Amino acid sequence: MSPDFETFKTLSTQGNLIPVHKVLSADLETPVSAYLKLSAKRKHSFLFESVEGGEKVGRYTFLGADPFLTVTARGRAVEIFRNGKTRRQRGNVFEILRDLVGEFHPVGTEGLPPFSAGAVGYASYDLIQLIEPRVPKFRKDDIKMPDAMFLFFATLLAFDHVKHEIHVIANVRCNECEKSLQEGYLDAQYRITQIEKTLAGPLPTPKKNLPSGPLEVQSNVGKEAHCRAVEKAKEYIRAGDIFQVVLSQRLEMEPGVDAFQIYRALRTVNPSPYLFYLHLDDTVILGSSPEMLVKVSNGEVHYRPIAGTRPRGTNESEDRTLAKDLLQDEKELAEHVMLVDLGRNDLGRVCEFSTVRVPEFKIIEYYSHVMHIVSSVQGKLKSGKDAFDALMSCFPAGTVSGAPKVRAMEIIAELERSSRGVYSGSVMYLDFSGNLDSCIAIRTMVVRGQKAYLQAGGGIVADSIPEREWEETMNKARALLNAVDIARES
């Protein structure tokens, strides 16, 4: 293990969060098996994986269980659970998270992965009222989930897929060492040893699949109602209210299988840059999002809008033909350019003006069932701005709301029947050094009890064809529905 105690004491003079870690070989362990072992009988846990561009495995996988602090928000009512006690306060959960993250001053050591301690969680689309109060609430909230939940981890695992190593990291929170630094150091060593023992043990007994009959999937709107909503949105576009708006439908089902089995199938049928599994007591959020919301790394802000979709072909030749057709589709290109401009505007509010740039513009990325037009927008944070400012400036993404963004969200609240919840919000991690990596919660499923929910939408513009927009939502839902089918058959 490193560092040794004398080095640890020296590091403790430089900050209040000191990592102790050990490197293990990963040749006999996978992220899935490690997660199953560590999360067994735990209320809260997470697994974050990545397949860049849908084709290349990302270098790191992160996972953890047993957070030392949790934050739960419903509107402006926020609960903070810490050291066995719950504290309640009112306010903007993003501001409260900023204060909590700011309590920790990590000391960097060589050899650690980019995320070694921090907060993991989600923020629902419905939190927009904290940022833009004029956007009305949805008429109905039938899933009744918290608007946000974040888990703070001082102990976690990081798989390095390049070196085939597992970093077991146990941070010492020096401010909370009850007796001495040595006690905190020994406790970190103990946590690492216990994780080693858990990894060396057997896999827990898998839960049995109990599907009964064919899978029944119900939409919360149906095709006819969705098409009527598209026509109404086009009326707003013709009247000059908006240029574009994203309308969605939610699908509901009873899979009859364990949620992690669905995730295992999903990571195979739809590998994506953001693969995530959040176990939050009685709720699971799982997904394979292709789209970054915003990333902040050492003061550099990254935004990667995706807009423009075609289904995949049956071979490379068909893929090339479909990609060429997509890049010649004036409706798709106009929508994409508009959302790139919206992203530049969002970053411009928090970045130094001269630094906002578009290093990639209108490239094609391929995923398991669809292809997308993708661009990249980057900038450098202004002095006095941080990752939370960047998050709130971009939240929610224009690619899941519309343009102009605020008016589009007002129309979404009018035309969609139920609150969006996690869908089109964000799943993310925030480290204690001020860095952030977040994705848009699309291609995402929420599992509560026996019910599972997934939602998909499409951008409506002046010449949108309602039936085609309906088909696009179903295409985007297909990967998750296929994953459910595979899990039920396994």
mmCIF file of C-alpha atoms in Angstrom, residues 80-220:
data_model
loop_
_atom_site.group_PDB
_atom_site.id
_atom_site.type_symbol
_atom_site.label_atom_id
_atom_site.label_comp_id
_atom_site.label_asym_id
_atom_site.label_seq_id
_atom_site.Cartn_x
_atom_site.Cartn_y
_atom_site.Cartn_z
ATOM 1 C CA ILE A 80 -28.179 15.492 3.907
ATOM 2 C CA PHE A 81 -27.459 12.158 5.606
ATOM 3 C CA ARG A 82 -24.077 11.999 7.325
ATOM 4 C CA ASN A 83 -22.651 10.073 10.262
ATOM 5 C CA GLY A 84 -26.033 8.488 10.977
ATOM 6 C CA LYS A 85 -27.870 11.801 11.170
ATOM 7 C CA THR A 86 -30.177 13.605 8.721
ATOM 8 C CA ARG A 87 -30.023 17.364 8.291
ATOM 9 C CA ARG A 88 -32.766 19.156 6.367
ATOM 10 C CA GLN A 89 -32.453 22.513 4.674
ATOM 11 C CA ARG A 90 -33.981 24.460 1.818
ATOM 12 C CA GLY A 91 -32.137 25.782 -1.176
ATOM 13 C CA ASN A 92 -30.693 25.068 -4.585
ATOM 14 C CA VAL A 93 -29.220 21.553 -4.464
ATOM 15 C CA PHE A 94 -26.434 22.573 -6.860
ATOM 16 C CA GLU A 95 -25.362 25.337 -4.466
ATOM 17 C CA ILE A 96 -25.562 22.952 -1.512
ATOM 18 C CA LEU A 97 -23.442 20.399 -3.370
ATOM 19 C CA ARG A 98 -20.886 23.114 -4.098
ATOM 20 C CA ASP A 99 -20.602 23.868 -0.375
ATOM 21 C CA LEU A 100 -20.293 20.182 0.561
ATOM 22 C CA VAL A 101 -17.689 19.446 -2.105
ATOM 23 C CA GLY A 102 -15.804 22.544 -0.993
ATOM 24 C CA GLU A 103 -15.310 21.083 2.486
ATOM 25 C CA PHE A 104 -12.727 18.681 1.097
ATOM 26 C CA HIS A 105 -9.233 19.602 -0.014
ATOM 27 C CA PRO A 106 -7.682 16.536 -1.625
ATOM 28 C CA VAL A 107 -3.966 15.988 -1.827
ATOM 29 C CA GLY A 108 -2.960 14.617 -5.204
ATOM 30 C CA THR A 109 -0.503 11.748 -5.385
ATOM 31 C CA GLU A 110 1.109 10.181 -8.433
ATOM 32 C CA GLY A 111 -0.335 7.081 -10.004
ATOM 33 C CA LEU A 112 -3.985 7.650 -9.128
ATOM 34 C CA PRO A 113 -6.769 7.533 -11.749
ATOM 35 C CA PRO A 114 -8.619 10.743 -12.654
ATOM 36 C CA PHE A 115 -11.482 10.024 -10.223
ATOM 37 C CA SER A 116 -10.408 8.812 -6.782
ATOM 38 C CA ALA A 117 -13.035 10.390 -4.492
ATOM 39 C CA GLY A 118 -16.116 12.541 -4.916
ATOM 40 C CA ALA A 119 -19.855 12.606 -5.496
ATOM 41 C CA VAL A 120 -21.802 10.381 -7.889
ATOM 42 C CA GLY A 121 -25.472 10.834 -8.723
ATOM 43 C CA TYR A 122 -28.195 12.272 -10.899
ATOM 44 C CA ALA A 123 -30.086 15.511 -11.400
ATOM 45 C CA SER A 124 -33.549 15.267 -12.934
ATOM 46 C CA TYR A 125 -34.810 17.481 -15.748
ATOM 47 C CA ASP A 126 -37.405 18.884 -13.332
ATOM 48 C CA LEU A 127 -34.695 20.771 -11.430
ATOM 49 C CA ILE A 128 -34.872 23.376 -14.183
ATOM 50 C CA GLN A 129 -37.207 25.377 -11.909
ATOM 51 C CA LEU A 130 -34.143 26.117 -9.725
ATOM 52 C CA ILE A 131 -32.381 27.685 -12.692
ATOM 53 C CA GLU A 132 -35.273 29.080 -14.760
ATOM 54 C CA PRO A 133 -38.226 29.694 -12.394
ATOM 55 C CA ARG A 134 -40.498 30.832 -15.234
ATOM 56 C CA VAL A 135 -40.617 27.267 -16.631
ATOM 57 C CA PRO A 136 -43.819 25.740 -15.198
ATOM 58 C CA LYS A 137 -43.953 22.378 -13.475
ATOM 59 C CA PHE A 138 -45.438 19.392 -15.257
ATOM 60 C CA ARG A 139 -49.084 18.685 -14.570
ATOM 61 C CA LYS A 140 -48.427 15.171 -13.256
ATOM 62 C CA ASP A 141 -45.598 13.423 -11.382
ATOM 63 C CA ASP A 142 -46.578 9.768 -11.287
ATOM 64 C CA ILE A 143 -43.174 8.131 -10.629
ATOM 65 C CA LYS A 144 -42.493 10.406 -7.634
ATOM 66 C CA MET A 145 -38.723 10.101 -7.528
ATOM 67 C CA PRO A 146 -36.454 12.607 -5.812
ATOM 68 C CA ASP A 147 -35.332 15.367 -8.159
ATOM 69 C CA ALA A 148 -31.702 14.631 -7.350
ATOM 70 C CA MET A 149 -29.615 12.213 -5.348
ATOM 71 C CA PHE A 150 -25.852 12.249 -4.850
ATOM 72 C CA LEU A 151 -23.614 9.757 -3.059
ATOM 73 C CA PHE A 152 -20.256 10.888 -1.642
ATOM 74 C CA PHE A 153 -17.512 8.263 -1.780
ATOM 75 C CA ALA A 154 -14.140 8.267 -0.040
ATOM 76 C CA THR A 155 -13.523 4.610 -0.913
ATOM 77 C CA LEU A 156 -13.833 3.267 -4.447
ATOM 78 C CA LEU A 157 -12.306 1.037 -7.096
ATOM 79 C CA ALA A 158 -10.907 2.073 -10.469
ATOM 80 C CA PHE A 159 -10.168 -0.460 -13.205
ATOM 81 C CA ASP A 160 -7.342 0.579 -15.526
ATOM 82 C CA HIS A 161 -8.067 -1.265 -18.790
ATOM 83 C CA VAL A 162 -4.730 -0.281 -20.330
ATOM 84 C CA LYS A 163 -2.542 -1.675 -17.549
ATOM 85 C CA HIS A 164 -5.063 -4.353 -16.484
ATOM 86 C CA GLU A 165 -4.924 -3.145 -12.895
ATOM 87 C CA ILE A 166 -7.407 -2.389 -10.141
ATOM 88 C CA HIS A 167 -6.760 0.651 -7.970
ATOM 89 C CA VAL A 168 -8.343 0.199 -4.535
ATOM 90 C CA ILE A 169 -8.517 3.697 -3.041
ATOM 91 C CA ALA A 170 -9.446 4.580 0.546
ATOM 92 C CA ASN A 171 -9.267 8.284 1.334
ATOM 93 C CA VAL A 172 -8.740 9.482 4.887
ATOM 94 C CA ARG A 173 -10.951 12.423 5.859
ATOM 95 C CA CYS A 174 -8.522 14.048 8.272
ATOM 96 C CA ASN A 175 -11.117 16.417 9.760
ATOM 97 C CA GLU A 176 -13.071 13.389 10.953
ATOM 98 C CA CYS A 177 -10.207 11.400 12.479
ATOM 99 C CA GLU A 178 -11.556 11.077 16.008
ATOM 100 C CA LYS A 179 -8.265 10.266 17.770
ATOM 101 C CA SER A 180 -5.230 10.550 15.509
ATOM 102 C CA LEU A 181 -3.913 10.536 11.980
ATOM 103 C CA GLN A 182 -2.499 7.088 12.611
ATOM 104 C CA GLU A 183 -5.960 5.773 13.413
ATOM 105 C CA GLY A 184 -7.274 7.214 10.154
ATOM 106 C CA TYR A 185 -4.377 5.672 8.245
ATOM 107 C CA LEU A 186 -4.945 2.251 9.827
ATOM 108 C CA ASP A 187 -8.667 2.492 9.056
ATOM 109 C CA ALA A 188 -7.883 3.150 5.377
ATOM 110 C CA GLN A 189 -5.618 0.109 5.312
ATOM 111 C CA TYR A 190 -8.380 -1.964 6.908
ATOM 112 C CA ARG A 191 -10.925 -0.827 4.288
ATOM 113 C CA ILE A 192 -8.549 -1.815 1.487
ATOM 114 C CA THR A 193 -7.891 -5.209 3.073
ATOM 115 C CA GLN A 194 -11.618 -5.874 3.435
ATOM 116 C CA ILE A 195 -12.165 -5.039 -0.233
ATOM 117 C CA GLU A 196 -9.363 -7.428 -1.189
ATOM 118 C CA LYS A 197 -11.048 -10.187 0.810
ATOM 119 C CA THR A 198 -14.404 -9.440 -0.799
ATOM 120 C CA LEU A 199 -12.896 -9.583 -4.288
ATOM 121 C CA ALA A 200 -11.205 -12.887 -3.456
ATOM 122 C CA GLY A 201 -14.543 -14.373 -2.393
ATOM 123 C CA PRO A 202 -17.246 -16.009 -4.486
ATOM 124 C CA LEU A 203 -19.860 -14.234 -6.524
ATOM 125 C CA PRO A 204 -23.209 -13.796 -4.766
ATOM 126 C CA THR A 205 -26.001 -16.099 -5.864
ATOM 127 C CA PRO A 206 -27.681 -14.451 -8.859
ATOM 128 C CA LYS A 207 -31.327 -13.495 -8.597
ATOM 129 C CA LYS A 208 -33.594 -15.737 -10.644
ATOM 130 C CA ASN A 209 -35.464 -14.313 -13.591
ATOM 131 C CA LEU A 210 -39.212 -14.675 -13.235
ATOM 132 C CA PRO A 211 -40.737 -13.289 -16.443
ATOM 133 C CA SER A 212 -44.358 -14.304 -16.867
ATOM 134 C CA GLY A 213 -45.706 -14.164 -20.401
ATOM 135 C CA PRO A 214 -44.723 -11.767 -23.172
ATOM 136 C CA LEU A 215 -43.356 -8.324 -22.318
ATOM 137 C CA GLU A 216 -46.112 -5.713 -22.399
ATOM 138 C CA VAL A 217 -44.954 -2.161 -23.112
ATOM 139 C CA GLN A 218 -47.277 0.811 -22.657
ATOM 140 C CA SER A 219 -46.736 4.389 -23.790
ATOM 141 C CA ASN A 220 -47.880 7.252 -21.584
#
